[in-house]
Every structure is written in structure tokens, then in C-alpha cells.
Coordinates of C-alpha atoms in Angstrom, one line a residue:
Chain G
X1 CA 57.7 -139.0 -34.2
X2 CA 54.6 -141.3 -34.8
X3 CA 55.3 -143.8 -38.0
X4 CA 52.4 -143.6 -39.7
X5 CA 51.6 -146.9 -42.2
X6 CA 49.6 -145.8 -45.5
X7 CA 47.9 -149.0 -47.0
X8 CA 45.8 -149.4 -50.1
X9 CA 44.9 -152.4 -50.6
X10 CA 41.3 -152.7 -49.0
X11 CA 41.9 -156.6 -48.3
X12 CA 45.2 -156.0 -46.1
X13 CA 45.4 -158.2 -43.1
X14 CA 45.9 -155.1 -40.7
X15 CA 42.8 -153.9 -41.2
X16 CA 41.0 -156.8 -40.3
X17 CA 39.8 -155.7 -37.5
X18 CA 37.7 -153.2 -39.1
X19 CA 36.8 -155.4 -41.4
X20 CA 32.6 -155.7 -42.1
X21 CA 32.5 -153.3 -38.6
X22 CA 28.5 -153.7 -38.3
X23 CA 29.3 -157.1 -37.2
X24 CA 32.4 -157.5 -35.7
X25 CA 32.0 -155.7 -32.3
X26 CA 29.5 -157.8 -31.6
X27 CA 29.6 -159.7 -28.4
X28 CA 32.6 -162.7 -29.3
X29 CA 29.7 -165.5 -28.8
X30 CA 27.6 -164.0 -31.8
X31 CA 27.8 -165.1 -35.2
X32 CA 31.2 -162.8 -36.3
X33 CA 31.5 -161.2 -33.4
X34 CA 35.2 -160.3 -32.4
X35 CA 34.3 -158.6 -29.3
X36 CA 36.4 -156.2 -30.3
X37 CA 35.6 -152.4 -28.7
X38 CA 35.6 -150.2 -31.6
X39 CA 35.9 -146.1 -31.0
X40 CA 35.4 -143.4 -33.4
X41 CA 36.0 -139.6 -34.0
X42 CA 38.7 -137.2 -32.2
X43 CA 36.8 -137.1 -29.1
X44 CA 36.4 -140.7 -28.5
X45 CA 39.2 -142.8 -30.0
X46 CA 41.9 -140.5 -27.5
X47 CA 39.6 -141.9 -24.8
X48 CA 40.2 -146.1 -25.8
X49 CA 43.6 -145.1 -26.0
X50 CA 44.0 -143.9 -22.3
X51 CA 41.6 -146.8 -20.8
X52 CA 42.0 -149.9 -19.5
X53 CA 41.7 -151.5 -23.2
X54 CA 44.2 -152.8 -24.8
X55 CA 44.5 -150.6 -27.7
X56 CA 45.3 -152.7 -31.0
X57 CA 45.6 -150.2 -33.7
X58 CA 44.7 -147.0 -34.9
X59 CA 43.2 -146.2 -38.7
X60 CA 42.0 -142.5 -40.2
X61 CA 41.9 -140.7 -43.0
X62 CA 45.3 -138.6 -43.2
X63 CA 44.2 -135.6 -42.3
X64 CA 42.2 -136.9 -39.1
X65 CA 45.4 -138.9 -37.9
X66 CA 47.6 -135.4 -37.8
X67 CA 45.3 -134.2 -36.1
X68 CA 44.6 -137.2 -33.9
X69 CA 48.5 -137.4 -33.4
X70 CA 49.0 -133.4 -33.1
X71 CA 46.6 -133.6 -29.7
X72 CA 47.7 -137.2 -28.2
X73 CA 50.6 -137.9 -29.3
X74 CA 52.2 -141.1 -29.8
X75 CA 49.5 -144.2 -29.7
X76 CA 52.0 -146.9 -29.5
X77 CA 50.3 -148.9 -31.9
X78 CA 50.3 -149.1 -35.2
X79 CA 48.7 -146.4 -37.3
X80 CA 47.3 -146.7 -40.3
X81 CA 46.7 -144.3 -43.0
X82 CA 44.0 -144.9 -45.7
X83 CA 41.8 -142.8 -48.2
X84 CA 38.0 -142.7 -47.6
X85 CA 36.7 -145.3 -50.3
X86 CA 39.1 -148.0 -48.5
X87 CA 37.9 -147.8 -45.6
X88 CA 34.7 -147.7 -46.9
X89 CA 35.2 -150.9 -48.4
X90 CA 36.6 -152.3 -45.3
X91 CA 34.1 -151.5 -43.0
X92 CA 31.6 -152.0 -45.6
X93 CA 30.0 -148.6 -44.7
X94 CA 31.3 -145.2 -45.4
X95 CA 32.4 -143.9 -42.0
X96 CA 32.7 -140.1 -42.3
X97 CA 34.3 -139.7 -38.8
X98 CA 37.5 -140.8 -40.7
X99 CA 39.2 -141.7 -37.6
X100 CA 39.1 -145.5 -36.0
X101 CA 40.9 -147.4 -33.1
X102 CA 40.3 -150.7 -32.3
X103 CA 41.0 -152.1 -28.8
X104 CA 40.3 -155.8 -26.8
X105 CA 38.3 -156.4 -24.3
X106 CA 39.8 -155.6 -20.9
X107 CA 39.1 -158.5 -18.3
X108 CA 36.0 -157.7 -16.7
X109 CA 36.0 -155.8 -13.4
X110 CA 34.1 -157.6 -10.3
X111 CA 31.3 -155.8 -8.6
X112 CA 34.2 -155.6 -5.3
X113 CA 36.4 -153.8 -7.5
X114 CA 33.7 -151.2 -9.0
X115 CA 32.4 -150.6 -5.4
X116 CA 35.8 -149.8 -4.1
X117 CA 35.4 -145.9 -2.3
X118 CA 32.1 -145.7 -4.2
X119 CA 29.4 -143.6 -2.7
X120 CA 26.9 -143.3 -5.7
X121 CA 26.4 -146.2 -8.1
X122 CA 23.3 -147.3 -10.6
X123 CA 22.1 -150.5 -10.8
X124 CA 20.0 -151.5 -14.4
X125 CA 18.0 -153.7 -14.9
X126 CA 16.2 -155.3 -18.6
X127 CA 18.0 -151.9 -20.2
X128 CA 18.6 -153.3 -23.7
X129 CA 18.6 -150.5 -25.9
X130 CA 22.0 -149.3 -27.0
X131 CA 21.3 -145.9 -27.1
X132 CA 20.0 -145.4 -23.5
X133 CA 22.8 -147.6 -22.6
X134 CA 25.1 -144.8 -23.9
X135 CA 23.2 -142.2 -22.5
X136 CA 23.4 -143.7 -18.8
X137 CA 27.0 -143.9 -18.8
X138 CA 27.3 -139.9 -20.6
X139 CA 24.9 -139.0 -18.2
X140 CA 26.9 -141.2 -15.0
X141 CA 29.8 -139.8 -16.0
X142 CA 29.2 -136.0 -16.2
X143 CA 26.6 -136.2 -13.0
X144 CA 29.2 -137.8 -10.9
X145 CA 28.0 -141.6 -10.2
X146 CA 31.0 -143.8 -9.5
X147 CA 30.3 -146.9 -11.0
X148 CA 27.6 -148.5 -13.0
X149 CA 26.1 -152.6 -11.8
X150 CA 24.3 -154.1 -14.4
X151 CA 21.4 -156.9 -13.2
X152 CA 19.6 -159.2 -15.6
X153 CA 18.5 -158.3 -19.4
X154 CA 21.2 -155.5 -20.3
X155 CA 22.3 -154.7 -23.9
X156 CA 26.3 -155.3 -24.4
X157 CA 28.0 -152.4 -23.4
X158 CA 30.8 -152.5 -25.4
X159 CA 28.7 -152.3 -28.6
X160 CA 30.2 -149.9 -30.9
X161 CA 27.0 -147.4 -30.4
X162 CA 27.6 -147.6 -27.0
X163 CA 30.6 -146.2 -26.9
X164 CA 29.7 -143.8 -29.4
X165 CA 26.6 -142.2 -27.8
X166 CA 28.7 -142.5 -24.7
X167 CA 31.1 -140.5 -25.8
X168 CA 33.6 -142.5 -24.3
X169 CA 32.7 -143.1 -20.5
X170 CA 31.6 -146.5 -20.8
X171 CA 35.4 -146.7 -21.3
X172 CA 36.4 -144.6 -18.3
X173 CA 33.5 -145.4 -15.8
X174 CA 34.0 -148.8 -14.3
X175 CA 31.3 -151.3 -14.6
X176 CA 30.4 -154.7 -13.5
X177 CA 28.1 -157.4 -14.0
X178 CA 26.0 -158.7 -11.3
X179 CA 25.8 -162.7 -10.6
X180 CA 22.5 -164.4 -11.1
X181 CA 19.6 -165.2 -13.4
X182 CA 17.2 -163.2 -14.6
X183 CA 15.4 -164.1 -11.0
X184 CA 18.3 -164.4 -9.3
X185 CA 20.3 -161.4 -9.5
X186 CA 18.8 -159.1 -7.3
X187 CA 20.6 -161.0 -3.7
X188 CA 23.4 -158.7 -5.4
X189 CA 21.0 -156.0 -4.1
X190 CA 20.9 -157.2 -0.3
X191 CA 25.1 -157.6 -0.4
X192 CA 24.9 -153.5 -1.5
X193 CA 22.4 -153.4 1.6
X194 CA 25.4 -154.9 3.8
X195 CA 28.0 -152.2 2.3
X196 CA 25.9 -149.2 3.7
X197 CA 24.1 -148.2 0.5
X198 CA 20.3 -147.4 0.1
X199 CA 19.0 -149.1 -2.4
X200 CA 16.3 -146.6 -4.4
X201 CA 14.1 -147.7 -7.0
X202 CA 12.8 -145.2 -9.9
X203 CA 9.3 -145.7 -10.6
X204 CA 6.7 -144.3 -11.7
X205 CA 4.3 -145.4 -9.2
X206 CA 2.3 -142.1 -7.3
X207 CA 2.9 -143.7 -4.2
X208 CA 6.1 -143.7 -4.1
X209 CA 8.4 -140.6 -2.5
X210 CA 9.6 -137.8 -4.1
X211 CA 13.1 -138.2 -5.6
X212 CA 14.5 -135.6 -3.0
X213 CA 13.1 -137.0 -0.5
X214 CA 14.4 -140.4 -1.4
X215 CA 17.6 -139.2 -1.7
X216 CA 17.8 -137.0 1.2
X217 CA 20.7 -138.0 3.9
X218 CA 21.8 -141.1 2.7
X219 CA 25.4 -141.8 2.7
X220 CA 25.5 -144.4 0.1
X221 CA 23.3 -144.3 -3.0
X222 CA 22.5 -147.0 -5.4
X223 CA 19.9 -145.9 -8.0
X224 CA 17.7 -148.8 -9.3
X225 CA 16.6 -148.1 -12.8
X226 CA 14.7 -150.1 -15.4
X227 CA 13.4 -150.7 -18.8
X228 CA 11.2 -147.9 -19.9
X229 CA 7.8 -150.2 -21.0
X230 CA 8.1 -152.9 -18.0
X231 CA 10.0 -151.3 -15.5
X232 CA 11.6 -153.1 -12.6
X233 CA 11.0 -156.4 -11.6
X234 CA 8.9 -157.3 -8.7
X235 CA 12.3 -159.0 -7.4
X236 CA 13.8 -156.2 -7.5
X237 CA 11.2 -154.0 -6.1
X238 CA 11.5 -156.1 -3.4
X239 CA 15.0 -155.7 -2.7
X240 CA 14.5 -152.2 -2.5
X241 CA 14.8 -149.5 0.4
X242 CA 12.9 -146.8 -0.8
X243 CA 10.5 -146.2 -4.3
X244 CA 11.4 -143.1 -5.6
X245 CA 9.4 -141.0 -8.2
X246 CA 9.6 -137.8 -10.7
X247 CA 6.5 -136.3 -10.2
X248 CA 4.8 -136.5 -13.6
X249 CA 2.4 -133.9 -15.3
X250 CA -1.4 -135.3 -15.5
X251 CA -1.6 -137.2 -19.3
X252 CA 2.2 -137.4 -19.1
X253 CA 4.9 -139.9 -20.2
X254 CA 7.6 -141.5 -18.0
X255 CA 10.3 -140.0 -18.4
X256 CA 12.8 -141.7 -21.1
X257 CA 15.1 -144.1 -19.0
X258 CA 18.7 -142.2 -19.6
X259 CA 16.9 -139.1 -18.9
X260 CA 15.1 -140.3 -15.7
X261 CA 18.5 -141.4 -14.8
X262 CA 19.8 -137.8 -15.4
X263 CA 17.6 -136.4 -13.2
X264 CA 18.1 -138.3 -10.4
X265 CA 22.0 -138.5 -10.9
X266 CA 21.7 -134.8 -10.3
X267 CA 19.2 -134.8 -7.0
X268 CA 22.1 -137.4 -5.7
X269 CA 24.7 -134.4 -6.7
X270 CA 22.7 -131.4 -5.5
X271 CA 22.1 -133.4 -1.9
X272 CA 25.6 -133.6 -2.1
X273 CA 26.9 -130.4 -2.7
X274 CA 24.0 -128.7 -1.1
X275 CA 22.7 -131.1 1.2
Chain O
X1 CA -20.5 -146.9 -35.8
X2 CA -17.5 -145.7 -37.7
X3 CA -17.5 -146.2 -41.7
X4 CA -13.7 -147.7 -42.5
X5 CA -13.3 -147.0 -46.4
X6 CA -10.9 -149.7 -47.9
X7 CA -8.5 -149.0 -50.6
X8 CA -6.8 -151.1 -52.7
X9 CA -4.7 -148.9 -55.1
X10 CA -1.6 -147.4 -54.2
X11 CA -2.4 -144.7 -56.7
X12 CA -5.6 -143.9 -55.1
X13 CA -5.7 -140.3 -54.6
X14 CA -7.4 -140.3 -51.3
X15 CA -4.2 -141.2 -50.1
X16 CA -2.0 -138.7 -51.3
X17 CA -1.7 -136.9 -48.1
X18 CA 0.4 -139.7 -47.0
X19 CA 2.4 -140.1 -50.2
X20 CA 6.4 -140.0 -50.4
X21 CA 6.1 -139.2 -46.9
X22 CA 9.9 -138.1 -45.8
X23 CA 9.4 -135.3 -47.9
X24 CA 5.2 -134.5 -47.4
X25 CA 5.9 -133.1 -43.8
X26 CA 8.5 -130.9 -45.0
X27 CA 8.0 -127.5 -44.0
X28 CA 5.6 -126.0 -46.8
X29 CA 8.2 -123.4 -48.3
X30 CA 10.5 -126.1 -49.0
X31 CA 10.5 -128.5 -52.2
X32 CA 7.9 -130.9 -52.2
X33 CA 6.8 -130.0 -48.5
X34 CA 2.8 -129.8 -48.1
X35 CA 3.1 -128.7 -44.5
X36 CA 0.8 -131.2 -43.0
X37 CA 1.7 -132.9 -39.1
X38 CA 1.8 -136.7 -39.5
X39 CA 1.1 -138.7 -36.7
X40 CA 2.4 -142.5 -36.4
X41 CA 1.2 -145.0 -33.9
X42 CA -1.4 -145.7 -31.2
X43 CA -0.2 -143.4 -28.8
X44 CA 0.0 -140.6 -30.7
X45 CA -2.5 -140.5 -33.3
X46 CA -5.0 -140.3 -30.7
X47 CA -3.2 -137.1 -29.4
X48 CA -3.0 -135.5 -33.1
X49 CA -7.1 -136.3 -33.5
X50 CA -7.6 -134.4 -29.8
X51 CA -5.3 -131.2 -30.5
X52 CA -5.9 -128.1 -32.4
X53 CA -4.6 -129.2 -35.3
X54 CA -7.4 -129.7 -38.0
X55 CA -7.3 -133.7 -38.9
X56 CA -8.1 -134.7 -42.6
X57 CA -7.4 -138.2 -42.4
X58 CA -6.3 -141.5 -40.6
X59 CA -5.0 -144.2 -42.5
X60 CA -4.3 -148.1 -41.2
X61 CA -3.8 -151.8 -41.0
X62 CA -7.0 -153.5 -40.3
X63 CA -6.0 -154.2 -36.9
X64 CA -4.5 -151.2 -36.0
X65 CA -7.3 -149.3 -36.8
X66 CA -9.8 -151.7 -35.1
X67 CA -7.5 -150.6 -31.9
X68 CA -7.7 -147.6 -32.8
X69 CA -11.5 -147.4 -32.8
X70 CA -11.9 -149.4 -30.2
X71 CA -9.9 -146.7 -27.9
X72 CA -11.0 -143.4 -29.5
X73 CA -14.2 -143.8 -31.2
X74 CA -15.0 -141.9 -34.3
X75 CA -12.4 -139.6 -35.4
X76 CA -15.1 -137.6 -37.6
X77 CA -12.5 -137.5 -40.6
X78 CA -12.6 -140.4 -43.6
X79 CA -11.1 -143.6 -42.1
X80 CA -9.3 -145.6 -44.8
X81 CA -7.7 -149.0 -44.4
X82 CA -5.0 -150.4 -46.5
X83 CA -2.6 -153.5 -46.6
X84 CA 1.0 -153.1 -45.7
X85 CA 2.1 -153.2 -48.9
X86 CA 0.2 -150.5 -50.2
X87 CA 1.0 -148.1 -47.5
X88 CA 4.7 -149.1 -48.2
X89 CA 3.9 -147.8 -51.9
X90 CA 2.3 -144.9 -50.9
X91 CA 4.6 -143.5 -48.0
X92 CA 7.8 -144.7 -50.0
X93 CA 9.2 -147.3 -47.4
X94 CA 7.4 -149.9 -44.6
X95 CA 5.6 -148.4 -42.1
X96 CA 5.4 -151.2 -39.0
X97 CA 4.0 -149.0 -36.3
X98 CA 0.5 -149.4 -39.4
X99 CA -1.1 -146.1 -38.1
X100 CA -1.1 -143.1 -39.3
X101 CA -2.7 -139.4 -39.4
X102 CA -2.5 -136.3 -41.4
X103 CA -3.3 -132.9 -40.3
X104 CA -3.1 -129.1 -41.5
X105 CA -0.9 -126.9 -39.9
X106 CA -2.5 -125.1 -37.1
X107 CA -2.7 -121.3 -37.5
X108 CA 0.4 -120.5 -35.3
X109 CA -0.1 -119.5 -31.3
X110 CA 1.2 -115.7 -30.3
X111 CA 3.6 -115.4 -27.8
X112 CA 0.7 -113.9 -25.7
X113 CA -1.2 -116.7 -26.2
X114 CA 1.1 -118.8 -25.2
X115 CA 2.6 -117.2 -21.9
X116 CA -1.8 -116.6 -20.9
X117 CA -1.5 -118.0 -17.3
X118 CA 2.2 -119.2 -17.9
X119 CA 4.7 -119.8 -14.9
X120 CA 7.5 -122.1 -16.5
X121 CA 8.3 -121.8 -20.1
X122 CA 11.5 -122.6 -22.3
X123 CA 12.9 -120.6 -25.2
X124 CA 15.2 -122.1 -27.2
X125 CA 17.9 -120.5 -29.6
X126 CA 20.0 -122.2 -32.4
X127 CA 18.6 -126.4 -31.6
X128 CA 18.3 -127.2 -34.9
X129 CA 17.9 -131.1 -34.3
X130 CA 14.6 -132.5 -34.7
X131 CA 15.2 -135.2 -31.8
X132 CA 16.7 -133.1 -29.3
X133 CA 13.4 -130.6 -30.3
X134 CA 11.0 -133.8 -29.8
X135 CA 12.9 -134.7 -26.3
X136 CA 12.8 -131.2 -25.2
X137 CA 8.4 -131.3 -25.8
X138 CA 8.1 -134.7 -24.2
X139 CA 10.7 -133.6 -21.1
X140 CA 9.1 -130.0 -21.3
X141 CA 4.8 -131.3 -21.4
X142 CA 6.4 -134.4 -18.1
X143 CA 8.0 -131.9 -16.1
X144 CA 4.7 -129.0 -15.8
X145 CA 6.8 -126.7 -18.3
X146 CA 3.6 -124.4 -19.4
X147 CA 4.7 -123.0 -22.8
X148 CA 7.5 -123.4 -25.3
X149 CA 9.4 -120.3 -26.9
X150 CA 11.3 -120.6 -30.2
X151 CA 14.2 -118.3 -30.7
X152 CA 16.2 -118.1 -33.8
X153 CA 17.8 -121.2 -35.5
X154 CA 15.6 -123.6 -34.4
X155 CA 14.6 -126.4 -36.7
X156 CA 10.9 -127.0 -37.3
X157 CA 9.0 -128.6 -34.8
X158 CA 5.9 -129.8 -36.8
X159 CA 8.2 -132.3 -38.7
X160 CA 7.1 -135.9 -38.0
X161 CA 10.3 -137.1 -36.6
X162 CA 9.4 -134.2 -33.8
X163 CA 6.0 -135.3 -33.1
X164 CA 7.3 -139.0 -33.1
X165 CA 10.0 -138.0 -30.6
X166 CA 7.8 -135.9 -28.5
X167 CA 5.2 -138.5 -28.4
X168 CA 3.0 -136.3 -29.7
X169 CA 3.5 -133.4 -26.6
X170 CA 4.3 -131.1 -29.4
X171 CA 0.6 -131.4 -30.6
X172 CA -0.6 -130.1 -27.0
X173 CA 1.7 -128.5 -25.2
X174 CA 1.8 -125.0 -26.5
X175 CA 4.2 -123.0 -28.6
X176 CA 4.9 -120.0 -30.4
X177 CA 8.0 -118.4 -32.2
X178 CA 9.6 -115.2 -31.1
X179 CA 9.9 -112.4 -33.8
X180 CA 13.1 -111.0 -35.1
X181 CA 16.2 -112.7 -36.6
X182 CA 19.0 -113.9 -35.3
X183 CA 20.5 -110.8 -33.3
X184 CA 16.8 -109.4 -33.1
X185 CA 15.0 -111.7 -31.3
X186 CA 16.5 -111.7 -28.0
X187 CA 14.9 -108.0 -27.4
X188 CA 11.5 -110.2 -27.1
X189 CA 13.3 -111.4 -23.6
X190 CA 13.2 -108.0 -22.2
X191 CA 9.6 -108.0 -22.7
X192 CA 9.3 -111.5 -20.7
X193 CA 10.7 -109.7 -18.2
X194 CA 8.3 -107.3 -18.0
X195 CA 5.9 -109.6 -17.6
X196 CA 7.5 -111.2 -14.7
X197 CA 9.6 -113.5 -15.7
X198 CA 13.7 -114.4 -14.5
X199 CA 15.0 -115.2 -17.7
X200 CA 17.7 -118.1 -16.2
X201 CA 20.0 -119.3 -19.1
X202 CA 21.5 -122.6 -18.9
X203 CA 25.6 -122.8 -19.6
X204 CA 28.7 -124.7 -18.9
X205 CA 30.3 -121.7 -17.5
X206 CA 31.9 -122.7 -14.1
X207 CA 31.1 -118.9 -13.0
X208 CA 27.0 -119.3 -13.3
X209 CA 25.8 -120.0 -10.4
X210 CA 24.0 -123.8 -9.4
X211 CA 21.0 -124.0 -11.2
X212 CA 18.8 -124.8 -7.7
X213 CA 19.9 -121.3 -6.6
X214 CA 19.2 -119.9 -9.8
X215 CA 15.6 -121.4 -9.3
X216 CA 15.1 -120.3 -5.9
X217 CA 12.3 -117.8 -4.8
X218 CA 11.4 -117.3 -8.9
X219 CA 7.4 -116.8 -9.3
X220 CA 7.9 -116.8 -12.9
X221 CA 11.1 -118.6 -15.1
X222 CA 11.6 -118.3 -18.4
X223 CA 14.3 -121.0 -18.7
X224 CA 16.9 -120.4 -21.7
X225 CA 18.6 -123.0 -23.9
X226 CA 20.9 -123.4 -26.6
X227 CA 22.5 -125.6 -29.3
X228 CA 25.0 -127.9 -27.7
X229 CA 27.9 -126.9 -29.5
X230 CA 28.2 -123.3 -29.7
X231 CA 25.8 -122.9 -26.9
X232 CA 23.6 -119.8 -26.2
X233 CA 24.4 -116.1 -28.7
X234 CA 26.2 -113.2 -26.7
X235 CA 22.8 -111.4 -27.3
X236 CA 20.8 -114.1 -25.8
X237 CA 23.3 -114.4 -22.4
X238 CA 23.5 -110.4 -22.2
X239 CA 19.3 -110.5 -21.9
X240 CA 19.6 -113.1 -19.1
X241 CA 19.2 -112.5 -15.4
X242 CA 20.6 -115.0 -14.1
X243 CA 23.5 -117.4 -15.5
X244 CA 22.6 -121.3 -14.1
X245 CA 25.0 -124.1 -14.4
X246 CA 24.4 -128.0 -13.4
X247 CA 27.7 -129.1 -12.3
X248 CA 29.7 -131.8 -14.1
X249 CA 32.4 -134.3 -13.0
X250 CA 35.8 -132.9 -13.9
X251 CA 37.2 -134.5 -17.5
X252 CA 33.1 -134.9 -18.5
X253 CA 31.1 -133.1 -20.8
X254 CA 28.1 -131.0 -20.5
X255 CA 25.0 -133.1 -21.1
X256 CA 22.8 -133.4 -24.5
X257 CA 20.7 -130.1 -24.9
X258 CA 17.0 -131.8 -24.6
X259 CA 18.8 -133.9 -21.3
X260 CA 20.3 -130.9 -19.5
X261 CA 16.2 -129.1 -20.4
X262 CA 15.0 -132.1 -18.4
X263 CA 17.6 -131.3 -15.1
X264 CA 16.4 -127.7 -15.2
X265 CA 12.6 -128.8 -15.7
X266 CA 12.8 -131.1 -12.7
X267 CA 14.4 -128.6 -10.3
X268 CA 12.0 -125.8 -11.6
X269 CA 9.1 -128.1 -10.6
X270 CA 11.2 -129.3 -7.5
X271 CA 11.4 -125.5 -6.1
X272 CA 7.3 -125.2 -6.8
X273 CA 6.5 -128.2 -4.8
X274 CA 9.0 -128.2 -2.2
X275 CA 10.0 -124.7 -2.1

């Protein structure tokens, strides 16, 4: 039997950690960032619960929470129950999901550990939009990469919208952070070299392979992708083993990055599967 | 030389094509929806004053349409420039991207017209988001998909948040809507079969086959989607020849509608080059 707090009062301590939520998953050295990871909505919040985050609390609406607690059972944290104008006021945001959990950061996992077993991994780098941050890890998750390496210039990951749009993974898939400077990083690339995988680049370049060529008999994949307008650096460009490519219609767009991303997360399945 | 008219007052009726504009590009049945296509941005204005689409207007910052000359030309249509405060007036909020175009509706393409010389097309059934719709042109117009196919539900794809999305592949790449409602219109997929084409529909179901099999050999594919959440009508599955699946990582979900169009794009163009 989960024990199920009802509170009120919109300026109770225990819910200060939803408290002004816009702000307070932002990164811990921002101005009012907690660093908190924040989920929301019956498909996400049973995903903090069962990761590697240490889960602090739960908060809904009471109909959300029975049926939060009907499917998962028994948090073992505190839940709280409160009507939809407090935790409007709380957040400072009406939140129609009606169901919240709030969670620390786990200690970050080193690129050794995230490697460990992994045969398909993608590397980003200067991806700093939120949204195609979720995306990637949706799209990682479902297509079967094992772990995601971020280089220089990468949004936050464990922004609230991140973990929204990702529906979760970026709570499941592990990730790690590559060492260096923005210039520096990419000797990561050559140490992925030295574990067996072939480094491949996305571009958009015509003179680069086909994607299934590119991917084609390799035993160890790690797809290079970067920000939509710039692309990769020439660094890491450099570091790279093969320059892959979606061949584009004539007067076309690249390819949006989390979809690009898709797309070749799925030629690294089908050699896979179908070699 | 092109003649840039400057106008000062927000109540100028020379720009009423561009006033309260969440609502202007409404479909024209609904309430206060004049049915023109609204183009925003360098990128895609350009595309809206190249389509079929008959342009009445473009409207700018001084810069932006300095660019925007500079790049085009003469648009043949009354150029006005305006501060960014009076287009905030006009449209009913600020407008940063500064550029902007209005259009007439087209007179819609037939479903003959638009399968004329057609290999690859996509019908969709029941997506009645206007980003996933947008994503689904600009994956659809990159990946050397010939034709779009609207079933029923679908939400309108001449809205601006479409065109934004699509940037602006909705203007070119063409489209038409299949007749007959909900339960009705999937008899308009026999007659794309008699015309050649596998219909392939695109599903979760662990039973369908992998979508590069369901590719294989096809001269012509008429590639089926649906919404995300309830997924493609009994109607709609019972007219398809073959039932495609991408396969997904155990515990995962299936992929966003406009990403899982891209997959099946990119291995429809992968079995036409690479056989």
C-alpha cells in the first residue's frame, strides 16, 4: 500500500523541488539551476524511477498517481498529491501532464564504462538544441545504438525537454562526456580507433560514400554526427575513417540531425541483421 | 530595378494579407481563415515566389528584403517594407525571421496529376499534426519521394507552420487528396494498384516483414503511413500488399511518424540505387 501525502499549501517545503520548474533543471552552475532531472507523464516518470537516478519524490494530480501507482507500484519515495491550480502555482506553469517525479543527478558514467560490450555508439558534436538532443537518444534507443559520446558544444542532456522529447532513454541509454576543448576532444576519437571501432562521419559532402557502403562489414561502429548549419569540425573530420553521406535529391535540404541520425542508426541495424 | 513601397501605418490596408496572422492562414472554411500560404524567411520565400502558388505580396525589414533582392531579383508582385514594430502590429506578435510572403491557394493537384511519371509516393492517413506533416514534405522532397497522397484525417498542409516545417518542400513537391471519407477512401489504393504500385504499409507489428524486404524488387511503392498513436485504419492495412516493419530495440518505442517516413524513404531510394 503506497502512502500517498495530499498537500495544499502551494509554498510547502516538499515541493520545492518543483518549485519555478522552467529554471530549476537547469545545469546546477546556472543561475537557479538545481540540476535536478525532472520527468513527466505516465510513460516517462515510471522510467526515472527504474534508472540509475536517484529518485527524490513523486507529485500528480490524484487521479494520475492511482494510475501511476496501479502500473508501478510502490515508488519508495514520497508521493504527493495536489490539485491542478497548486501545482500550477508551484511550477509556475500549468502542467497538464499532472504527473511529476523529480530525481538527482547520477554520477556521471566515463566513456570506459559506456563503451563496455558496445558495438554501435554515436559521437555528437556542437548538437545544442534540446529537441534534437531528445530525438537522438529516442531515435538511439529504439534503433539499437549502445551508448551515446558527446564531444564539444552539446546542449545539457538532462534538461527537462530532453528527457521529455526523449521519452525517457536519455535515462536508460548510457552516455558519457568526452575529455577536451572544443579543439581538443576529438584524440577521444583516435582512443575509439584503438578499441576496434570505425569512426564514420555524416556529411553532406557528394564525395563522400554512400551510407551502406560506409557501414558495410565493420565490426564496430561509431557514428559521427554534427550540428545541422556548421556540421563537423575539420578536427573531427580528420579523425575520421570514412565520410558517409544520404544521397540528397537535387535542390534538397540536409536532412534534420535526429533524423539523419535515424537513418543511419537503422543502415548500422539492417547491416546487422541482414548483413 | 525593383520598386520597394514603404509603409508606415500599421493600419495600412495593403497589408492586410499579413494581418492577425495565426489565424489568416487558417484553412478558408474555418473562422477568420482567408486561406492564403505564408511564407517566412530567406529560404523559403524564394521557394513560395518559384511554385505554383500565385504570390500577391512580399513584405520585410529593409535588410531582409535588400537580401532578398539581391538573391531573387524581382518578385513581379508589390514589394512593401516595414519596420519591426509595424509588422509586430500587423501580424499580432514579432516576427524576427523579417520576411515574409502571401499567396492564394493553388487550385488543388488530382491524384492523376500527381502520380504522372510517379515511382515513390506516400499516402498518409489520420497525421493530423502540422510538424510531423512539415517533416514528412521536407524528409519526403530529400529522399526522391515523387508525390504525396493525403488520406483521411490529415491536418492541413498549407498552414504556415507546415510550410515553415517543410522548408517550404510542401510548395514544390506535389500533392493531392484522395476522395472518400474516412472508411471510403482506402478503395482509392486499389486503384494505385492498378496502376502499378505495391502499396507497403508501415507498422509496429512484429509479424510484417523488414521493411528492406518489403522494398525489394518493387518498380513502383506507394509507401503507407499513419498517425502514431492509433496507427494505420483496418481498411487502410486490409488494402496493403505488403505489411513493412523497421525493427526496434526490445523495451523501445516505435519512432515519431514523419522520422519512421524518413527510414522508409531512405531504403526506398537505397533499393533504386543499389538494388
Amino acid at each position: 500500500m503506497v502512502s500517498v501525502i495530499r498537500i495544499e499549501d502551494p509554498l510547502d517545503p516538499r515541493l520545492d523541488d518543483y518549485r519555478d520548474l522552467n529554471r530549476s533543471d537547469s545545469r546546477p552552475d546556472l543561475p537557479g539551476g538545481k540540476g535536478l532531472v525532472i520527468a513527466e507523464g505516465l510513460l516517462v516518470v515510471p522510467r526515472l524511477c527504474q534508472s540509475r537516478f536517484p529518485v527524490r519524490s513523486v507529485v500528480g494530480f490524484g487521479s494520475r498517481l492511482a494510475s501511476f501507482i496501479d502500473e508501478f507500484g510502490d515508488p519508495g519515495v514520497p508521493v504527493y498529491e495536489v490539485t491542478r491550480e497548486v501545482l500550477a502555482q508551484v511550477a509556475g506553469f500549468d502542467l497538464h501532464r499532472g504527473l511529476l517525479c523529480a530525481a538527482d543527478r547520477a554520477p556521471a558514467l566515463s566513456v570506459d564504462e559506456v563503451l563496455e560490450g558496445a558495438r554501435s555508439v554515436v559521437v555528437l558534436e556542437g548538437v545544442g538544441d534540446h529537441e534534437n538532443i531528445g530525438s537522438i537518444f529516442r531515435n538511439a534507443a529504439g534503433l539499437g545504438v549502445d551508448a551515446v559520446l558527446f564531444g564539444a558544444g552539446c546542449a545539457d542532456p538532462l534538461y527537462r525537454r530532453v528527457v521529455r522529447v526523449s521519452m525517457g532513454h536519455v535515462l536508460r541509454l548510457p552516455f558519457a562526456h568526452m575529455e577536451g576543448t572544443r579543439t581538443t576532444w576529438q584524440r577521444g576519437l583516435d582512443e575509439l580507433k584503438q578499441r576496434g571501432f570505425t569512426v564514420v562521419s555524416l556529411t553532406p559532402d557528394p564525395a563522400a560514400v554512400h551510407l551502406a557502403e560506409a557501414m558495410a562489414g565493420a565490426e564496430k561502429v561509431a557514428l559521427l554526427l554534427g550540428a545541422e548549419g556548421p556540421g563537423l569540425t575539420e578536427h573531427a573530420m580528420r579523425a575520421t575513417d570514412v565520410r558517409a553521406r544520404i544521397p540528397m535529391a537535387p535542390g534538397t535540404d540536409s536532412l534534420n540531425v535526429a533524423t539523419a541520425g535515424a537513418v543511419a542508426f537503422y543502415e548500422r541495424d539492417r547491416a546487422l541483421r541482414l548483413g
